Coordinates of C-alpha atoms in Angstrom, one line a residue:
Chain A
M4 CA 10.3 -1.2 -30.3
T5 CA 12.4 0.5 -27.8
T6 CA 15.8 2.0 -28.4
S7 CA 16.7 2.8 -24.8
D8 CA 19.4 1.2 -22.9
L9 CA 19.7 0.6 -19.1
T10 CA 22.8 2.2 -17.8
V11 CA 23.9 1.9 -14.2
A12 CA 27.0 3.9 -13.4
G13 CA 28.9 3.6 -10.0
V14 CA 25.9 2.7 -8.0
I15 CA 26.5 2.4 -4.1
K16 CA 24.2 1.6 -1.5
K17 CA 25.4 1.7 2.0
Y18 CA 23.9 -0.1 5.2
Q19 CA 25.4 -0.5 8.6
N20 CA 27.0 -3.8 7.9
F21 CA 26.7 -4.1 4.1
Q22 CA 27.4 -2.0 1.1
L23 CA 26.2 -2.8 -2.5
G24 CA 28.6 -1.6 -5.1
P25 CA 30.0 0.2 -6.9
I26 CA 28.0 -1.5 -9.6
D27 CA 28.1 -0.6 -13.3
I28 CA 25.8 -2.3 -15.8
A29 CA 24.7 -1.7 -19.3
L30 CA 21.8 -3.6 -20.7
S31 CA 20.3 -3.3 -24.1
P32 CA 16.6 -4.0 -25.3
G33 CA 15.9 -7.4 -26.3
S34 CA 18.5 -8.7 -23.9
A35 CA 17.9 -11.3 -21.0
T36 CA 20.3 -11.4 -18.2
G37 CA 20.3 -13.5 -15.0
L38 CA 21.3 -12.2 -11.7
L39 CA 22.8 -14.8 -9.5
G40 CA 24.0 -14.5 -5.9
A41 CA 23.8 -15.9 -2.4
N42 CA 21.3 -14.6 0.1
G43 CA 22.2 -11.1 1.2
A44 CA 24.8 -10.7 -1.8
G45 CA 22.8 -7.7 -2.7
K46 CA 20.6 -8.8 -5.7
T47 CA 17.3 -7.4 -4.2
T48 CA 18.9 -4.1 -3.1
L49 CA 20.3 -3.9 -6.7
L50 CA 17.0 -4.5 -8.3
N51 CA 15.2 -2.2 -6.0
C52 CA 17.7 0.7 -6.9
L53 CA 17.1 -0.2 -10.6
A54 CA 13.3 -0.1 -10.4
G55 CA 13.6 3.3 -8.7
Q56 CA 12.1 1.9 -5.5
M57 CA 15.2 2.8 -3.5
A58 CA 17.6 5.6 -3.7
P59 CA 21.3 4.7 -4.2
D60 CA 23.7 6.7 -1.9
E61 CA 25.9 7.4 -5.1
G62 CA 25.9 6.6 -8.7
K63 CA 23.3 7.1 -11.5
I64 CA 20.6 4.8 -13.1
H65 CA 19.3 5.9 -16.4
W66 CA 16.7 4.3 -19.0
G67 CA 17.8 5.8 -22.2
D68 CA 18.2 9.6 -21.3
Q69 CA 15.7 9.4 -18.4
K70 CA 16.7 9.0 -14.9
I71 CA 15.4 6.3 -12.8
S72 CA 14.7 7.5 -9.2
L73 CA 12.1 7.4 -6.5
R74 CA 10.8 10.9 -7.6
N75 CA 10.8 10.1 -11.4
W76 CA 7.6 8.2 -11.2
K77 CA 6.9 8.7 -14.9
I78 CA 9.8 6.3 -15.8
R79 CA 7.4 3.6 -14.3
E80 CA 5.5 3.6 -17.5
H81 CA 8.5 1.9 -19.1
L82 CA 9.4 -0.5 -16.1
G83 CA 7.9 -3.7 -14.9
F84 CA 9.0 -4.8 -11.5
V85 CA 8.0 -8.1 -10.0
T86 CA 9.1 -9.2 -6.5
E87 CA 9.2 -12.7 -5.0
Y88 CA 5.9 -12.1 -2.8
P89 CA 3.8 -10.4 -5.1
S90 CA 1.7 -7.8 -3.3
L91 CA -1.8 -7.7 -4.6
Y92 CA -5.2 -7.0 -3.1
E93 CA -6.5 -10.4 -1.9
T94 CA -10.2 -9.3 -1.6
V95 CA -10.6 -8.5 -5.4
S96 CA -10.1 -10.4 -8.6
A97 CA -7.5 -10.4 -11.4
Q98 CA -10.0 -8.6 -13.5
D99 CA -10.3 -5.7 -10.9
H100 CA -6.5 -5.6 -10.7
L101 CA -6.2 -5.4 -14.5
S102 CA -9.0 -2.9 -14.7
F103 CA -7.3 -0.6 -12.2
A104 CA -3.8 -0.9 -13.8
S105 CA -5.4 -0.1 -17.2
H106 CA -6.5 3.3 -15.8
I107 CA -3.3 4.1 -14.2
F108 CA -0.9 3.1 -17.2
Q109 CA -1.0 5.4 -20.1
N110 CA 0.1 2.6 -22.7
W111 CA -2.0 -0.3 -21.2
D112 CA -2.4 -2.8 -24.0
A113 CA -5.9 -4.4 -23.1
G114 CA -5.6 -6.9 -25.9
F115 CA -2.2 -8.1 -24.8
A116 CA -3.5 -8.4 -21.3
A117 CA -6.5 -10.4 -22.3
K118 CA -4.3 -12.7 -24.4
W119 CA -1.8 -13.2 -21.6
L120 CA -4.6 -13.7 -19.1
K121 CA -5.6 -16.7 -21.1
K122 CA -2.1 -17.8 -21.8
F123 CA -1.3 -17.7 -18.0
D124 CA -4.6 -19.6 -17.3
L125 CA -5.8 -17.3 -14.7
P126 CA -9.5 -17.2 -13.9
P127 CA -10.4 -13.6 -14.0
K128 CA -13.4 -13.5 -11.6
Q129 CA -11.8 -15.4 -8.8
K130 CA -10.6 -13.5 -5.9
V131 CA -6.7 -13.2 -5.5
K132 CA -6.9 -14.8 -2.0
E133 CA -8.0 -18.2 -3.7
Y134 CA -5.1 -18.0 -6.1
S135 CA -2.0 -20.3 -5.5
K136 CA 1.3 -18.6 -5.3
G137 CA 2.0 -19.4 -9.0
M138 CA -1.0 -17.6 -10.0
K139 CA -0.2 -14.6 -7.9
V140 CA 3.1 -14.4 -9.5
K141 CA 1.7 -14.9 -13.0
L142 CA -0.8 -12.1 -12.2
S143 CA 1.9 -9.8 -11.0
I144 CA 4.1 -10.4 -14.1
L145 CA 1.0 -9.9 -16.3
I146 CA 0.4 -6.3 -14.8
A147 CA 4.1 -5.6 -15.1
I148 CA 4.2 -6.3 -18.7
S149 CA 0.8 -5.3 -20.1
H150 CA 1.7 -1.6 -20.2
R151 CA 4.2 -2.4 -22.9
A152 CA 7.2 -2.2 -20.4
D153 CA 10.5 -2.1 -22.0
L154 CA 12.5 -3.0 -19.0
L155 CA 11.3 -5.9 -16.9
L156 CA 13.0 -6.5 -13.4
L157 CA 12.1 -9.8 -11.9
D158 CA 13.1 -10.4 -8.2
E159 CA 13.2 -14.2 -7.7
P160 CA 9.7 -14.6 -9.2
T161 CA 9.9 -18.3 -9.5
S162 CA 11.1 -19.2 -6.1
G163 CA 8.6 -21.4 -4.4
L164 CA 6.9 -22.2 -7.7
D165 CA 6.4 -25.8 -8.6
P166 CA 8.6 -27.2 -11.5
D167 CA 5.9 -27.2 -14.0
T168 CA 5.1 -23.5 -13.4
R169 CA 8.7 -22.7 -13.3
F170 CA 9.3 -24.2 -16.7
E171 CA 6.2 -22.4 -18.2
M172 CA 7.4 -19.2 -16.7
Q173 CA 10.9 -19.7 -18.4
G174 CA 9.2 -20.0 -21.8
H175 CA 7.1 -17.1 -21.1
F176 CA 10.3 -14.8 -20.3
R177 CA 11.9 -16.0 -23.6
D178 CA 8.7 -15.2 -25.5
L179 CA 8.8 -11.7 -24.1
V180 CA 12.4 -11.0 -25.0
S181 CA 11.8 -12.5 -28.6
T182 CA 8.3 -11.0 -29.5
R183 CA 8.5 -7.8 -27.6
E184 CA 12.2 -6.9 -27.5
V185 CA 11.8 -6.5 -23.6
C186 CA 15.1 -6.0 -21.6
I187 CA 14.8 -8.6 -18.8
L188 CA 16.8 -8.8 -15.7
L189 CA 16.0 -11.9 -13.7
S190 CA 17.3 -12.6 -10.2
S191 CA 17.2 -16.1 -9.1
H192 CA 18.7 -18.8 -7.0
L193 CA 17.8 -21.4 -9.6
F194 CA 20.3 -22.1 -12.1
E195 CA 17.8 -23.6 -14.3
D196 CA 15.7 -20.6 -14.5
I197 CA 18.9 -18.4 -15.5
E198 CA 19.9 -21.2 -18.1
N199 CA 16.5 -21.3 -19.6
A200 CA 15.4 -17.8 -19.5
T201 CA 18.4 -15.7 -20.0
R202 CA 21.4 -15.5 -22.3
D203 CA 23.9 -13.5 -20.0
V204 CA 24.8 -14.0 -16.5
K205 CA 25.8 -11.7 -13.8
I206 CA 27.2 -13.1 -10.5
I207 CA 26.9 -10.8 -7.4
S208 CA 28.6 -11.7 -4.2
K209 CA 28.9 -9.5 -1.0
G210 CA 27.6 -6.5 -2.8
K211 CA 30.1 -6.6 -5.7
M212 CA 29.6 -7.5 -9.2
K213 CA 31.9 -10.5 -9.4
H214 CA 31.7 -12.1 -12.9
E215 CA 29.7 -11.2 -16.0
F216 CA 29.5 -13.6 -18.9
S217 CA 27.3 -15.0 -21.7
L218 CA 25.9 -18.7 -21.2
E219 CA 27.5 -19.3 -24.7
D220 CA 30.9 -18.9 -23.1
L221 CA 30.2 -21.9 -21.1
K222 CA 30.6 -24.2 -24.1
D223 CA 34.3 -23.3 -24.2
Y224 CA 34.8 -24.8 -20.9
V225 CA 35.2 -28.4 -19.2
Y226 CA 34.4 -29.2 -15.6
I227 CA 36.8 -31.9 -14.1
E228 CA 37.0 -33.5 -10.7
L229 CA 40.6 -34.3 -10.0
D230 CA 41.3 -37.3 -7.6
P231 CA 43.2 -36.3 -4.5
P232 CA 46.7 -37.5 -4.5
E233 CA 47.7 -40.3 -2.2
D234 CA 49.7 -39.4 0.8
H235 CA 53.4 -38.9 0.0
V236 CA 53.0 -39.3 -3.4
E237 CA 53.5 -36.8 -6.0
P238 CA 50.5 -35.5 -7.7
A239 CA 49.8 -37.6 -10.8
S240 CA 48.3 -34.9 -12.9
P241 CA 50.1 -32.3 -14.9
P242 CA 49.7 -28.7 -13.8
T243 CA 46.7 -26.9 -15.4
S244 CA 45.7 -23.4 -15.6
P245 CA 42.0 -23.4 -14.6
A246 CA 39.6 -20.6 -14.6
F247 CA 38.4 -21.7 -11.1
T248 CA 39.6 -24.3 -8.7
W249 CA 37.6 -25.2 -5.8
K250 CA 37.5 -28.2 -3.1
K251 CA 34.4 -30.5 -3.3
G252 CA 35.1 -33.1 -0.4
P253 CA 38.5 -34.7 -1.0
S254 CA 38.4 -34.0 -4.8
E255 CA 39.6 -30.9 -6.5
C256 CA 37.0 -29.3 -9.0
Q257 CA 38.4 -27.3 -11.9
L258 CA 37.0 -25.5 -14.9
L259 CA 39.2 -26.0 -17.8
R260 CA 39.2 -24.4 -21.1
K261 CA 38.3 -27.1 -23.7
E262 CA 41.4 -26.8 -25.7
E263 CA 43.6 -27.3 -22.7
F264 CA 41.6 -30.3 -21.4
E265 CA 41.6 -32.0 -24.8
R266 CA 45.5 -31.4 -24.9
I267 CA 46.3 -32.8 -21.4
K268 CA 43.3 -35.1 -20.7
D269 CA 45.3 -38.3 -21.0
A270 CA 47.7 -37.2 -18.3
L271 CA 45.0 -36.1 -16.0
D272 CA 44.0 -38.3 -13.1
F273 CA 40.3 -37.2 -13.1
S274 CA 37.1 -39.1 -11.7
C275 CA 34.4 -37.1 -13.7
S276 CA 34.6 -34.8 -16.5
R277 CA 31.7 -33.0 -18.4
M278 CA 30.6 -29.7 -20.1
A279 CA 30.7 -26.9 -17.8
R280 CA 27.6 -25.7 -16.3
L281 CA 26.3 -22.4 -14.7
E282 CA 26.6 -24.0 -11.4
D283 CA 30.3 -24.7 -11.7
I284 CA 31.0 -20.9 -12.4
Y285 CA 28.6 -20.0 -9.5
F286 CA 30.3 -22.4 -7.0
G287 CA 33.7 -21.7 -8.3
S288 CA 33.3 -18.1 -7.8
Q289 CA 31.8 -18.5 -4.2
R290 CA 34.5 -20.9 -3.2
T291 CA 37.5 -19.1 -4.7
S292 CA 38.9 -16.7 -2.3
D293 CA 40.0 -13.3 -3.4
S294 CA 43.5 -14.1 -2.6
D295 CA 43.8 -17.0 -4.9
A296 CA 42.0 -15.3 -7.6
P297 CA 41.6 -17.6 -10.7
D298 CA 43.1 -17.0 -13.9
I299 CA 40.8 -14.8 -15.7
K300 CA 40.1 -15.6 -19.3
P301 CA 39.3 -12.8 -21.6
N302 CA 36.0 -13.0 -23.1
F303 CA 34.8 -15.1 -20.4
F304 CA 34.8 -13.2 -17.2
R305 CA 34.8 -9.6 -18.2
H306 CA 34.7 -8.6 -14.4
N307 CA 36.3 -9.5 -11.4
Chain B
M22 CA -4.0 10.6 -17.8
P23 CA -4.3 13.6 -15.8
A24 CA -3.1 13.2 -12.1
I25 CA -6.5 14.2 -10.6
L26 CA -8.2 11.2 -12.6
K27 CA -5.7 8.9 -11.1
I28 CA -6.5 10.2 -7.7
F29 CA -10.0 9.6 -8.3
I30 CA -9.2 5.9 -9.5
M31 CA -7.2 5.3 -6.4
V32 CA -10.2 6.6 -4.3
A33 CA -12.6 4.3 -6.2
K34 CA -10.3 1.5 -5.7
D35 CA -10.0 2.2 -1.8
I36 CA -13.9 2.3 -1.5
R37 CA -14.3 -0.7 -3.7
L38 CA -11.9 -2.8 -1.4
K39 CA -14.0 -2.0 1.6
I40 CA -17.5 -1.6 0.3
V41 CA -19.0 -4.5 2.2
N42 CA -17.6 -3.3 5.4
L43 CA -18.8 0.2 4.6
V44 CA -22.2 -0.8 3.9
F45 CA -22.5 -2.6 7.3
I46 CA -20.9 0.5 9.2
W47 CA -23.2 2.9 7.6
T48 CA -26.2 0.9 8.3
A49 CA -25.2 0.5 12.0
L50 CA -24.6 4.2 12.0
V51 CA -28.1 5.0 10.6
A52 CA -29.9 2.5 13.1
G53 CA -28.0 4.0 16.0
S54 CA -28.8 7.5 15.1
I55 CA -32.4 6.7 14.6
I56 CA -32.6 5.1 18.1
L57 CA -30.6 8.0 19.6
S58 CA -32.9 10.5 18.1
F59 CA -35.8 8.7 19.9
I60 CA -33.9 8.8 23.2
S61 CA -32.8 12.4 22.9
H62 CA -36.3 13.3 22.2
K63 CA -37.1 12.2 25.7
S64 CA -33.9 12.5 27.7
G65 CA -32.2 15.7 26.3
P66 CA -29.1 16.1 24.0
V67 CA -26.6 14.1 26.0
P68 CA -26.7 11.0 24.1
L69 CA -26.0 12.8 21.0
F70 CA -23.0 14.4 22.6
I71 CA -21.3 11.0 23.1
F72 CA -22.5 8.9 20.1
P73 CA -20.9 11.0 17.4
I74 CA -17.9 11.5 19.2
L75 CA -17.2 7.9 19.9
T76 CA -18.2 6.9 16.2
S77 CA -16.2 9.7 14.7
S78 CA -13.1 8.8 16.8
F79 CA -13.3 5.0 16.2
L80 CA -14.4 5.3 12.6
C81 CA -11.5 7.4 11.9
L82 CA -9.2 4.8 13.5
F83 CA -10.9 2.1 11.3
Y84 CA -10.6 4.0 8.1
M85 CA -7.0 4.7 8.7
E86 CA -6.4 1.0 9.4
W87 CA -8.2 0.2 6.1
L88 CA -6.6 2.8 4.3
I89 CA -3.0 2.8 5.5
S90 CA -2.1 -0.1 7.7
S91 CA -3.7 -2.7 5.5
E92 CA -1.7 -1.6 2.6
K93 CA 1.4 -1.5 4.6
E94 CA 0.8 -4.9 5.9
G95 CA -0.2 -6.5 2.9
G96 CA 2.9 -4.8 0.9
T97 CA 0.4 -3.5 -1.5
F98 CA 2.1 0.1 -1.0
L99 CA 5.1 -1.7 -2.7
W100 CA 3.1 -2.5 -5.7
L101 CA 1.4 1.0 -5.9
R102 CA 4.8 2.4 -6.1
T103 CA 5.7 0.3 -9.0
L104 CA 2.8 2.0 -10.8
P105 CA 3.2 5.3 -12.6
L106 CA 1.9 7.3 -9.5
S107 CA 3.5 10.2 -7.8
D108 CA 3.8 9.8 -3.9
R109 CA 1.5 12.8 -3.8
S110 CA -1.2 11.2 -5.8
I111 CA -1.0 8.2 -3.5
V112 CA -1.1 10.6 -0.5
S113 CA -4.0 12.7 -1.8
S114 CA -6.1 9.9 -2.7
K115 CA -5.8 8.4 1.0
I116 CA -6.8 11.6 2.4
I117 CA -9.6 12.4 0.0
T118 CA -11.0 8.9 0.6
L119 CA -10.8 9.4 4.4
A120 CA -12.6 12.9 3.9
L121 CA -15.1 11.2 1.8
L122 CA -15.8 8.5 4.4
L123 CA -16.0 11.1 7.3
A124 CA -18.2 13.2 5.3
I125 CA -20.6 10.3 4.6
H126 CA -20.6 9.6 8.4
P127 CA -22.9 12.8 9.4
L128 CA -25.1 11.7 6.4
A129 CA -25.7 8.6 8.2
V130 CA -27.1 10.4 11.1
L131 CA -29.4 12.4 9.1
P132 CA -32.2 11.4 10.9
S133 CA -31.2 13.1 13.9
A134 CA -30.8 16.4 11.7
L135 CA -34.5 15.9 11.2
V136 CA -34.9 16.0 15.1
N137 CA -32.7 18.8 15.3
P138 CA -32.1 20.9 12.1
V139 CA -28.8 22.4 13.8
N140 CA -27.3 19.1 12.8
L141 CA -27.5 19.9 9.2
L142 CA -24.4 22.2 10.1
V143 CA -22.5 19.0 10.6
L144 CA -22.9 18.2 6.7
L145 CA -21.8 21.7 5.9
V146 CA -18.6 21.4 8.0
T147 CA -17.6 18.1 6.8
G148 CA -18.3 19.1 3.2
I149 CA -15.9 22.1 3.7
I150 CA -13.3 20.0 5.0
A151 CA -13.6 17.4 2.1
I152 CA -13.6 20.3 -0.4
S153 CA -10.6 22.0 1.3
L154 CA -8.6 18.7 1.2
F155 CA -9.6 18.1 -2.3
C156 CA -8.6 21.6 -3.6
S157 CA -5.3 21.4 -1.8
C158 CA -4.5 18.5 -3.7
I159 CA -5.4 20.0 -7.1
W160 CA -3.4 23.2 -6.2
G161 CA -0.3 21.3 -5.3
M162 CA -0.1 21.9 -1.5
L163 CA 1.7 19.2 0.2
V164 CA -0.9 16.9 1.8
F165 CA 0.8 13.9 3.1
L166 CA -0.2 10.5 4.1
V167 CA 0.6 9.0 7.5
L168 CA 2.3 5.8 7.0
K169 CA 3.2 4.8 10.5
G170 CA 0.0 2.8 10.6
A171 CA -3.1 2.8 12.6
N172 CA -1.4 1.8 15.8
K173 CA 0.2 5.2 15.9
Y174 CA -3.3 6.8 15.7
V175 CA -4.5 5.1 18.8
V176 CA -2.8 7.6 21.2
P177 CA -3.6 10.6 19.0
L178 CA -7.2 9.7 18.7
F179 CA -7.6 9.3 22.4
V180 CA -6.1 12.7 22.9
I181 CA -8.6 14.0 20.5
L182 CA -11.4 12.3 22.1
L183 CA -10.4 13.5 25.6
L184 CA -10.0 17.2 24.1
S185 CA -13.4 16.9 22.6
L186 CA -15.0 15.8 25.7
F187 CA -13.1 18.5 27.7
A188 CA -14.4 21.2 25.3
L189 CA -17.8 19.9 25.7
V190 CA -17.5 20.1 29.5
L191 CA -16.4 23.5 29.3
M192 CA -19.1 24.4 27.1
Q193 CA -21.5 23.2 29.6
K194 CA -19.7 24.5 32.8
F195 CA -18.9 28.0 32.0
S196 CA -21.8 30.5 31.5
W197 CA -19.8 32.9 29.4
M198 CA -20.0 30.2 26.6
P199 CA -22.1 31.3 23.8
D200 CA -25.4 29.7 24.0
F201 CA -25.4 28.2 20.3
L202 CA -22.2 26.4 21.5
M203 CA -23.7 24.8 24.3
T204 CA -26.9 23.8 22.5
L205 CA -25.1 22.5 19.4
P206 CA -25.0 18.7 19.1
A207 CA -21.7 17.0 19.5
Q208 CA -21.2 16.1 15.9
V209 CA -20.1 19.7 15.2
P210 CA -17.3 20.0 17.7
S211 CA -16.1 16.5 17.3
V212 CA -15.8 16.9 13.5
I213 CA -14.4 20.3 13.7
L214 CA -11.8 19.1 16.3
I215 CA -11.0 15.5 14.8
A216 CA -10.8 16.5 11.1
P217 CA -8.3 19.3 11.3
I218 CA -6.2 17.7 14.1
S219 CA -6.1 14.3 12.2
A220 CA -5.0 16.3 9.1
L221 CA -2.4 18.0 11.0
F222 CA -1.0 14.9 12.5
G223 CA -1.1 13.4 9.2
W224 CA 0.7 16.2 7.5
W225 CA 3.4 16.5 10.2
L226 CA 4.2 12.6 10.5
T227 CA 4.2 12.2 6.9
C228 CA 6.2 15.2 6.1
K229 CA 9.0 13.4 8.2
Y230 CA 8.4 9.8 6.9
F231 CA 7.2 10.0 3.2
E232 CA 9.0 10.7 0.1
S233 CA 12.5 10.3 1.3
R234 CA 11.7 6.8 2.2
D235 CA 12.6 3.7 0.2
S236 CA 9.6 1.4 -0.8
S237 CA 11.0 -1.3 1.4
Q238 CA 10.4 1.0 4.4
L239 CA 6.7 1.4 3.5
V240 CA 5.9 -2.3 4.6
D241 CA 5.5 -3.9 7.8

């Protein structure tokens, strides 16, 4: 069992028209965290920095007391990194890949690799070029975890997979966290992946970490759609103090604390109400401009 | 695991990936050299000047394509960089593989060595080059990999080819050149010229390119 933590302090990566950060993250072993963000928000850049594939312009990244950087290749014994498009050698088999990796990693667990090869239902002798995308992703993940990786960084690995395979992968990620105390950071566009495979969520937007919260916190919130007031008529609903407000067509969407909703629901003129979902937080955060920043609730959004 | 073993595993991996193509090429080389040895028996050493220069140059290009460009285009450099391998190990393994492949090349023209024993010198020269590269890796000298891709080699290789031909012409034109240079088969100057110049190009370009680059910049 590992005792190391991932610590990211003030990481900045600058491009001509984009800047990631400053980003601060702390993740502990056995935690599963989802990273949500639009295309170009900086998810891949952040994961590349965390995997030591990219040198940040400022800031420090540590796994325990070891620095993660391009030069410190030995740290890769503890890391597993899977990208959206797994880069594998097409002309050889899964067995060849595993055999190669087993000689390269010091802590390669052949028993675990063989067990998960079966679990993933991968034909060991078939050439990789004959694999489907899902099989390639599985093989890539298998290589990334079979050396007893403590930190698993997954950059949209399930993107483009069919629902069955995605569902299966979500279960595997949960297994890894519960059985091996692996620390997982999963980037995805798919709310379902994050909801089913992780416990904490980070939302990144335009290179900045906008919100960090636990999926448990969602239970305290209710999503409502308020009907638009008719012309020249005073709004029917009493004023609320939502965590987020955003427009969806003519309706106004709000995320309200459950207690507040219960208190004023009879007076509210809403067309729809349900338990808050991850997508509500995401859309709320994306469609709320910085100038009309929401009423940030302690214990919910620890970041803004 | 010691770094040197990892380098050998990488070399084995690279050869394993292209073993079928290599078998075809070496078979063609042996066949070609056998044919040429018969021709040179009758018409003198001219074909032996051209054949090894051309094959060395173009094989060098193909090997670079296999070893470097295919990894760049396939994105497998990214994967290699997620493994506990130093950049120097990756670079060294590529250069050793290249040296080994080029060293096997003169072995393929062994039949012509039987016709002209001077050709055995080729084996010695390529062996020395391979061993030097190998030692430089062990002793920590900075040996880098050219990651710009094979396309970048086309111009340098043609320059090398022209230089080799020019050298051969000079050798035959000027009487002050030592006799042994004029009578040597072309493998020797071609190998002597191509290998160090390629290594120098590789070293110079990669010094500029590698190590400081993010992984995402190592793919096409």
